[in-house]
PDB file of C-alpha atoms in Angstrom:
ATOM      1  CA  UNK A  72       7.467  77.962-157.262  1.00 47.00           C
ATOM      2  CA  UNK A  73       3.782  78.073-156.875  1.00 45.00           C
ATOM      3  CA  UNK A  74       2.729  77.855-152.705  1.00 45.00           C
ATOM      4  CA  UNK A  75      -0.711  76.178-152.847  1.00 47.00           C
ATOM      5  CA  UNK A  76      -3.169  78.219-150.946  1.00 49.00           C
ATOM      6  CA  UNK A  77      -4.051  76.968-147.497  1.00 48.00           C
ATOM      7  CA  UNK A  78      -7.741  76.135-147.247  1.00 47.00           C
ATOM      8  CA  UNK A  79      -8.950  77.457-143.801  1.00 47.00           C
ATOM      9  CA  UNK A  80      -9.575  75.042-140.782  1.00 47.00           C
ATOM     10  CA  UNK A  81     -13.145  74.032-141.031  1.00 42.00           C
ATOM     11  CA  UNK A  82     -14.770  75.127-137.672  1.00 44.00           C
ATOM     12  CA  UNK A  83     -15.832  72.333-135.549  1.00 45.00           C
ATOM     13  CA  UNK A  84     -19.817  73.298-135.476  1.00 43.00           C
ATOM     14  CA  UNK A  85     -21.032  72.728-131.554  1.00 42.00           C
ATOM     15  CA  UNK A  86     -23.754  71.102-131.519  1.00 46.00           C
ATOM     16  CA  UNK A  87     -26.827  73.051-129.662  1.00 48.00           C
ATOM     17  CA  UNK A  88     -28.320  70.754-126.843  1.00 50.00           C
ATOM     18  CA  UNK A  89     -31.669  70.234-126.745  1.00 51.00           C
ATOM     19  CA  UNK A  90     -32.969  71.436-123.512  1.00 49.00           C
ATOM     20  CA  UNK A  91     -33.548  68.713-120.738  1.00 50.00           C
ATOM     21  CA  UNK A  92     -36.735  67.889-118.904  1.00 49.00           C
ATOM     22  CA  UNK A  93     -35.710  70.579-116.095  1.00 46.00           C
ATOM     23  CA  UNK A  94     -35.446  73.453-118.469  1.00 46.00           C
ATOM     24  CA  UNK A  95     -38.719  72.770-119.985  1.00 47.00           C
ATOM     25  CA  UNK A  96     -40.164  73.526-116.298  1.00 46.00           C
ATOM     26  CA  UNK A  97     -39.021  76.838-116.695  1.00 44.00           C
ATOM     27  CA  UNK A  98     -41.656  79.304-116.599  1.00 51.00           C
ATOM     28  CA  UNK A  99     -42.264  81.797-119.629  1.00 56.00           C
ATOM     29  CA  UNK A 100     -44.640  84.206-118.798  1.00 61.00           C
ATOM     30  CA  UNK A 101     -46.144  87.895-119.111  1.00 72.00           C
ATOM     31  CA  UNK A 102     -48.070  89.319-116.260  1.00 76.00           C
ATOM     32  CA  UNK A 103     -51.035  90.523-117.621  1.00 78.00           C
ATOM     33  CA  UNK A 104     -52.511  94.368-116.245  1.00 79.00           C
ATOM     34  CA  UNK A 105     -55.877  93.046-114.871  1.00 81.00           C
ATOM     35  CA  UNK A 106     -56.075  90.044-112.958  1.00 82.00           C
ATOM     36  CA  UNK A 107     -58.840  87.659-111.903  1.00 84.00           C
ATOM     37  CA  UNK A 108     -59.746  88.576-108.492  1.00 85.00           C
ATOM     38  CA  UNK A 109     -59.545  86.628-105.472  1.00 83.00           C
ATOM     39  CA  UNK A 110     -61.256  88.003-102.535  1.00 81.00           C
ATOM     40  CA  UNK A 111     -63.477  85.485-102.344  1.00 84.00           C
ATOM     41  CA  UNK A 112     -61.242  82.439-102.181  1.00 84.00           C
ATOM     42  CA  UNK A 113     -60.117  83.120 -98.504  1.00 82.00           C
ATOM     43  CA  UNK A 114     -64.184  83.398 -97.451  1.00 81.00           C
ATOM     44  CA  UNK A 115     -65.153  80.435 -99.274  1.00 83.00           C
ATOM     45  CA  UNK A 116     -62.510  78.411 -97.889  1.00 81.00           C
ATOM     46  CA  UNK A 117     -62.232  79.669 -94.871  1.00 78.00           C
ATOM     47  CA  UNK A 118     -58.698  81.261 -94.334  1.00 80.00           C
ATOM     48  CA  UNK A 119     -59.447  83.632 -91.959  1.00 77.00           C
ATOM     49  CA  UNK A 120     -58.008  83.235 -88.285  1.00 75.00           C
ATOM     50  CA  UNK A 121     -61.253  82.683 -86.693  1.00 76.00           C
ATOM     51  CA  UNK A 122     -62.044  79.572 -88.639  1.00 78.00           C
ATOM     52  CA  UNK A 123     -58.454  78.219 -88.370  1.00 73.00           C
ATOM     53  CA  UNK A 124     -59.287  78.137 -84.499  1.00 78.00           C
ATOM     54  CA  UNK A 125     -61.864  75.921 -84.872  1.00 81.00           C
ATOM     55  CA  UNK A 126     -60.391  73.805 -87.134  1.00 77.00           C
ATOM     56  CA  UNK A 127     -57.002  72.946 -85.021  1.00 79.00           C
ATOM     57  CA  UNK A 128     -59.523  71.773 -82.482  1.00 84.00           C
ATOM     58  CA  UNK A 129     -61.015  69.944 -85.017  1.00 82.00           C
ATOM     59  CA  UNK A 130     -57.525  68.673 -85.991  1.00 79.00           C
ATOM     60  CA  UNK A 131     -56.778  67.421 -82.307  1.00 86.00           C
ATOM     61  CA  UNK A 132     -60.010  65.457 -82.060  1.00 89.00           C
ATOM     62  CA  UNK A 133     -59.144  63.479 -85.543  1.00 85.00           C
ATOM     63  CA  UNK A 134     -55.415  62.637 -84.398  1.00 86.00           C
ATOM     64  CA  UNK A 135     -56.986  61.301 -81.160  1.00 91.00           C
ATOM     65  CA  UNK A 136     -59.162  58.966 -83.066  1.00 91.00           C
ATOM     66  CA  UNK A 137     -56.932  57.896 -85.560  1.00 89.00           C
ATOM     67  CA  UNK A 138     -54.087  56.904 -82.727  1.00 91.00           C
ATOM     68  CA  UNK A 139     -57.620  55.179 -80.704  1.00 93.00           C
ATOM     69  CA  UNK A 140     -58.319  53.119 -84.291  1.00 90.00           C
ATOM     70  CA  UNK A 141     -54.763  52.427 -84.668  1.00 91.00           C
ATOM     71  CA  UNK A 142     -54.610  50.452 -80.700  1.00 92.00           C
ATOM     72  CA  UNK A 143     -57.940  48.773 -81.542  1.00 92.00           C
ATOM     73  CA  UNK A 144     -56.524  47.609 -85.091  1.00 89.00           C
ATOM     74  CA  UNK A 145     -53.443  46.156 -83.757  1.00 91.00           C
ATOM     75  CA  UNK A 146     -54.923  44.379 -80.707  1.00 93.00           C
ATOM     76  CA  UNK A 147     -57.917  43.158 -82.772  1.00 92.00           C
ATOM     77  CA  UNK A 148     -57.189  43.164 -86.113  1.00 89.00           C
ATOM     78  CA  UNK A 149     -53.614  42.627 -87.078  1.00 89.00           C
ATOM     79  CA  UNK A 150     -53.527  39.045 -85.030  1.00 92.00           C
ATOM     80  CA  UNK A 151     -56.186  37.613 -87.308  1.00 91.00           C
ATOM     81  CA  UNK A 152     -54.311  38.826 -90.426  1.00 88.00           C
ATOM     82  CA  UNK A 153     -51.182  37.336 -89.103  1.00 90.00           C
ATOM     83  CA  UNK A 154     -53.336  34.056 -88.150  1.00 92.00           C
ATOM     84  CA  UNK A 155     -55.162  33.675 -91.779  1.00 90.00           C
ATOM     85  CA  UNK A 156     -51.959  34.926 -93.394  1.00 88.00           C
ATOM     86  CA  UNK A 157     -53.655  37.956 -94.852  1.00 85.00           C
ATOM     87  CA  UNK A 158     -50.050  39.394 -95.956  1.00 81.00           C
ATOM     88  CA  UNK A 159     -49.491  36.247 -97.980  1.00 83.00           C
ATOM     89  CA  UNK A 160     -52.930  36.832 -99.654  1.00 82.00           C
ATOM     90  CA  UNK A 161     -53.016  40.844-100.176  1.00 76.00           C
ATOM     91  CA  UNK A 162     -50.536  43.484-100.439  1.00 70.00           C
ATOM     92  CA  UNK A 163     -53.444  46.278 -99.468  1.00 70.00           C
ATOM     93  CA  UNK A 164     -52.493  46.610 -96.505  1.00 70.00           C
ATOM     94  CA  UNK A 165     -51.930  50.309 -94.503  1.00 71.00           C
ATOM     95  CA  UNK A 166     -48.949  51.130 -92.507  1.00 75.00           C
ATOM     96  CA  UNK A 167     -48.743  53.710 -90.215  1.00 80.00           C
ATOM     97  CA  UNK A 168     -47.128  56.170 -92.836  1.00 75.00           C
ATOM     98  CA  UNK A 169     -50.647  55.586 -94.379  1.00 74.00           C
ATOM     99  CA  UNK A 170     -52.616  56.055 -91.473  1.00 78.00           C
ATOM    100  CA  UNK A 171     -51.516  58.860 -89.837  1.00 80.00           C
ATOM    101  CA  UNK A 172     -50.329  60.719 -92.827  1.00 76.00           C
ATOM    102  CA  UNK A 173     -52.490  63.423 -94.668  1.00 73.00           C
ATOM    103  CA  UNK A 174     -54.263  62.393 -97.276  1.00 72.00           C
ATOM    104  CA  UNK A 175     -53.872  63.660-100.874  1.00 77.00           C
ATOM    105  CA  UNK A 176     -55.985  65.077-103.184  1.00 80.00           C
ATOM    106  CA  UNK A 177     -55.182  64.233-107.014  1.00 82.00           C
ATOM    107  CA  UNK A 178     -55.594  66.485-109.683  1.00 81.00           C
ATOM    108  CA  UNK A 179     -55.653  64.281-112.369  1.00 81.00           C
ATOM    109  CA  UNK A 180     -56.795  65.111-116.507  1.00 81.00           C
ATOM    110  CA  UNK A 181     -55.515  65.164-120.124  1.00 81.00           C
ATOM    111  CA  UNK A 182     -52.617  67.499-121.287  1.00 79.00           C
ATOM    112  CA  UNK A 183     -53.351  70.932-120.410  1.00 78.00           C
ATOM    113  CA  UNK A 184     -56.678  70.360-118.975  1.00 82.00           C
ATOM    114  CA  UNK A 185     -56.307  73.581-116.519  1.00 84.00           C
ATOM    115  CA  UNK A 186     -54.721  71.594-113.400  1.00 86.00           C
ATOM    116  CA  UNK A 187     -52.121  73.592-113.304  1.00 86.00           C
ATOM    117  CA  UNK A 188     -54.039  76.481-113.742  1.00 87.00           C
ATOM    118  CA  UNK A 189     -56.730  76.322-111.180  1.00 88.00           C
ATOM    119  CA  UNK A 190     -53.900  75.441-108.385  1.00 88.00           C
ATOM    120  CA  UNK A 191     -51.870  78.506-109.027  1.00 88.00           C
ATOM    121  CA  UNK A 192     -54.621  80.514-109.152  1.00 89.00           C
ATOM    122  CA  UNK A 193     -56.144  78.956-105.940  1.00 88.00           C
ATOM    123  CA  UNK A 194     -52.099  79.308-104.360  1.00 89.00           C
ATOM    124  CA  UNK A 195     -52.134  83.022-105.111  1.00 88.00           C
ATOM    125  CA  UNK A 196     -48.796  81.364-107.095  1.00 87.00           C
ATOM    126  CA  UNK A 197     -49.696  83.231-110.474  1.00 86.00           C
ATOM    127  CA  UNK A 198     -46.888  84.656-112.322  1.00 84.00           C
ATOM    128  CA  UNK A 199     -44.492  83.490-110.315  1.00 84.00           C
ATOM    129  CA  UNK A 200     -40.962  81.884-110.581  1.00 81.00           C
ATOM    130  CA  UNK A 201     -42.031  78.678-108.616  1.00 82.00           C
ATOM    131  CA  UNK A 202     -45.856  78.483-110.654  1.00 83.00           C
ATOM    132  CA  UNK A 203     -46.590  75.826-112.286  1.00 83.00           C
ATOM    133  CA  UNK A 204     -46.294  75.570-115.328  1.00 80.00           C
ATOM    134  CA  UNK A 205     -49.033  75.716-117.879  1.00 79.00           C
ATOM    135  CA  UNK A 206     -50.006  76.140-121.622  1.00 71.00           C
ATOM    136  CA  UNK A 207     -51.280  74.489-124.913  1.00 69.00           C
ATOM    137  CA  UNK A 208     -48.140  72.610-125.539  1.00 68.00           C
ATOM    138  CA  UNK A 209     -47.741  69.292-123.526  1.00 64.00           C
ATOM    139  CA  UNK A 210     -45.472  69.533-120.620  1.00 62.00           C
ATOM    140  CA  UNK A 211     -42.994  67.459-119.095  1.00 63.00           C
ATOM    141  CA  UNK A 212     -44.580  64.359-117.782  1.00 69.00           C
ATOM    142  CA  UNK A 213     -43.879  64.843-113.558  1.00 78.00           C
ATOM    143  CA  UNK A 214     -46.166  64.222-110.802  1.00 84.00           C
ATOM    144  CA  UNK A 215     -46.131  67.388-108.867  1.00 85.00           C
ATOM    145  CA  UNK A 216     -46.971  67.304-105.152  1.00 87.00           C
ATOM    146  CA  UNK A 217     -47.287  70.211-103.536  1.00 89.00           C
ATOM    147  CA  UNK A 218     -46.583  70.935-100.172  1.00 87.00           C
ATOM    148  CA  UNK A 219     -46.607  73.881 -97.468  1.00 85.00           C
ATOM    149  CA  UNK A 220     -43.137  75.172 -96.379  1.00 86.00           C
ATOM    150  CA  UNK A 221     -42.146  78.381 -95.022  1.00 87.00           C
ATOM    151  CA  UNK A 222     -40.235  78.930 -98.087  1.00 88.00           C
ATOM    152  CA  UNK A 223     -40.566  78.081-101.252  1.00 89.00           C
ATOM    153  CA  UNK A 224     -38.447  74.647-102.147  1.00 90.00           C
ATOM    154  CA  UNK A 225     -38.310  72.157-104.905  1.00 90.00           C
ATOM    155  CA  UNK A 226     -37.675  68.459-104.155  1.00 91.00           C
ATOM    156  CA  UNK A 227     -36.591  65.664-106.445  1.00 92.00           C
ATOM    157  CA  UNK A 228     -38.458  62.103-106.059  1.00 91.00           C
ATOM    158  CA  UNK A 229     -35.742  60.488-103.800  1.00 91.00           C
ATOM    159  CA  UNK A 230     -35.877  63.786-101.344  1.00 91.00           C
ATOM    160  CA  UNK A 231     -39.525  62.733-100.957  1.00 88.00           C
ATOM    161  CA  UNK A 232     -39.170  59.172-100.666  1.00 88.00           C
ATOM    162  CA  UNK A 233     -37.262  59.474 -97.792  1.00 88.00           C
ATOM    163  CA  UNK A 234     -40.298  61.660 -95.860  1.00 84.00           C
ATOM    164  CA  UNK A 235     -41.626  59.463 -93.248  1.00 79.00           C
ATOM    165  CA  UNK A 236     -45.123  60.461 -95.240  1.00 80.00           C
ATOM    166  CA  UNK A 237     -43.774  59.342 -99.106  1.00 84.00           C
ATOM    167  CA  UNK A 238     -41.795  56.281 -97.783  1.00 82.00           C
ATOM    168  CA  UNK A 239     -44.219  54.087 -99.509  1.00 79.00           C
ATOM    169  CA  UNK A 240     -43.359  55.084-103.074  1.00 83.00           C
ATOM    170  CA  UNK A 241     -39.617  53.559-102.579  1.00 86.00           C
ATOM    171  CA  UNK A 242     -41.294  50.198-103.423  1.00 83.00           C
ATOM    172  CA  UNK A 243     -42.400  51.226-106.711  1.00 86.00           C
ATOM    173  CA  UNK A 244     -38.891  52.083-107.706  1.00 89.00           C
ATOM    174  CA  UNK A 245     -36.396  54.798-109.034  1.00 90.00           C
ATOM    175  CA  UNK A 246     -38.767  54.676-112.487  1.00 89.00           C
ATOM    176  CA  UNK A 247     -41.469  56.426-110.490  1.00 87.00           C
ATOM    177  CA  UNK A 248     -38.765  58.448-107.985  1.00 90.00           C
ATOM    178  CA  UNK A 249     -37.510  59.920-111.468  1.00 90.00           C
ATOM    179  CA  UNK A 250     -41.137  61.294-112.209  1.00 88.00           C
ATOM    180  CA  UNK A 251     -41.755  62.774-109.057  1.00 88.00           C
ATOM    181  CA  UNK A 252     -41.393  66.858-107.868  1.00 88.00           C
ATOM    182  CA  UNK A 253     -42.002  68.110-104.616  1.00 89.00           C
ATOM    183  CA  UNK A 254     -42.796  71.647-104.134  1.00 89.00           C
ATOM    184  CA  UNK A 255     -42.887  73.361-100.924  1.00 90.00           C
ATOM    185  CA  UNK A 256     -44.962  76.993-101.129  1.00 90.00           C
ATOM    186  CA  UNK A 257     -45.806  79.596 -98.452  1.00 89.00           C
ATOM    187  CA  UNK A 258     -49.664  79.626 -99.541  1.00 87.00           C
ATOM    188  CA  UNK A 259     -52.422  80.486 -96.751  1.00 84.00           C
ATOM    189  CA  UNK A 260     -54.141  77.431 -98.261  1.00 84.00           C
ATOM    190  CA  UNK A 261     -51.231  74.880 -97.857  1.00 84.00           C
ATOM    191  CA  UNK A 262     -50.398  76.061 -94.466  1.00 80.00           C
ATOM    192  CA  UNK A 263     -53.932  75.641 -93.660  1.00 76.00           C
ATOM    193  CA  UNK A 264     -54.514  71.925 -94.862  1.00 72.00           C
ATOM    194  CA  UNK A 265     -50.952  71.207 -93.463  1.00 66.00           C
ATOM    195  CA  UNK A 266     -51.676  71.942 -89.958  1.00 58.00           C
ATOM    196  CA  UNK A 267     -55.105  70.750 -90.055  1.00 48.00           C
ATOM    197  CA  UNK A 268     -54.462  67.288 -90.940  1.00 40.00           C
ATOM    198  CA  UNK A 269     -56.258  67.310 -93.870  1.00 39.00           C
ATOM    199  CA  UNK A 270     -54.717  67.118 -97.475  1.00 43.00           C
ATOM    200  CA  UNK A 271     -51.665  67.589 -99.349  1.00 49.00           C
ATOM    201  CA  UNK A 272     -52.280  67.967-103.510  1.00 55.00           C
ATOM    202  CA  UNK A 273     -51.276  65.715-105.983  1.00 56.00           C
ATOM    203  CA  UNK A 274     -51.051  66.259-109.510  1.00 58.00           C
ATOM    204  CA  UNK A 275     -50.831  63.845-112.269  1.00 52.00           C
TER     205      UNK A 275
END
């Protein structure tokens, strides 16, 4: 009797998965021999200890006022906006998360515009597992905001919202919570715009 040949088990073919969002941040990169130089960064901008003394004074006096604007608005101001119903009219209004927080400044530009670029190169982050990436292709659509921490850290939209400082951006939803990074770096400049009350960066 003739056995009729087996025909071998067709292998089950696995199926590669295409790389998610968060492995597209993933920085590819080839540290070039000569680099731009940067000595001039810290004297333009003022790094140096001397200038940081003057500026925490500097710091003290703007807290002062803020807290003096913030009594005069809500002994003046705020009972006329609750007796006109100003609420019921607007919703630009500021709470304190607003007032006393430090501002932002937004980077903001077309697909690899250099935003990227210019803050890791102004962040001494260059070549670096937590810079930012950059390149000709398009990358994945996240508003970055960058922070100073004394070491590095990366936090997802929902970490942020629930900073007294990003509690505003829980009313916009998770859509926007989704779309948002937080990175914390141990840059001179960070540290310095941290403690100085003036500006955290944004980048769209």
């Amino acid at each position: 009797e003739e056995v009729a040949e087996q025909e071998p088990a067709v292998e089950e073919k696995v199926k590669e998965q295409e790389p998610t969002d968060e492995d597209q941040l993933t920085l590819e990169f080839e540290t070039p021999k000569i680099r731009r130089p940067r000595d001039h960064i810290g004297e333009i901008l003022h790094l140096d200890p001397e200038s940081a003394e003057t500026e925490m004074l500097l710091a003290k006096t703007i807290e002062t006022t803020l807290k003096d604007l913030k009594k005069l608005y809500d002994s003046a101001i705020n009972p006329l906006e609750i007796l006109f119903k100003y609420r019921d009219l607007s919703n630009r209004h500021f709470g304190d998360p607003e007032i006393f927080s430090k501002p932002l400044i937004l980077f903001m530009g077309p697909w690899s515009g250099g935003k990227s670029t210019i803050l890791n190169y102004l962040l001494d982050n260059e070549f670096k597992s937590s810079s930012l990436r950059t390149g000709a292709e398009p990358s994945p659509a996240y508003f970055n905001i960058l922070m100073w921490g004394d070491r590095e850290e990366v936090l997802d939209g929902t970490q942020l919202a629930a900073d007294w400082t990003f509690s505003g951006l829980q009313k916009f939803g998770q859509g926007l919570l989704d779309r948002l990074r937080g990175l914390r770096l141990n840059a001179p400049l960070l540290e310095k715009v941290m403690q100085n009350y003036l500006f955290n960066i944004f980048i769209a």
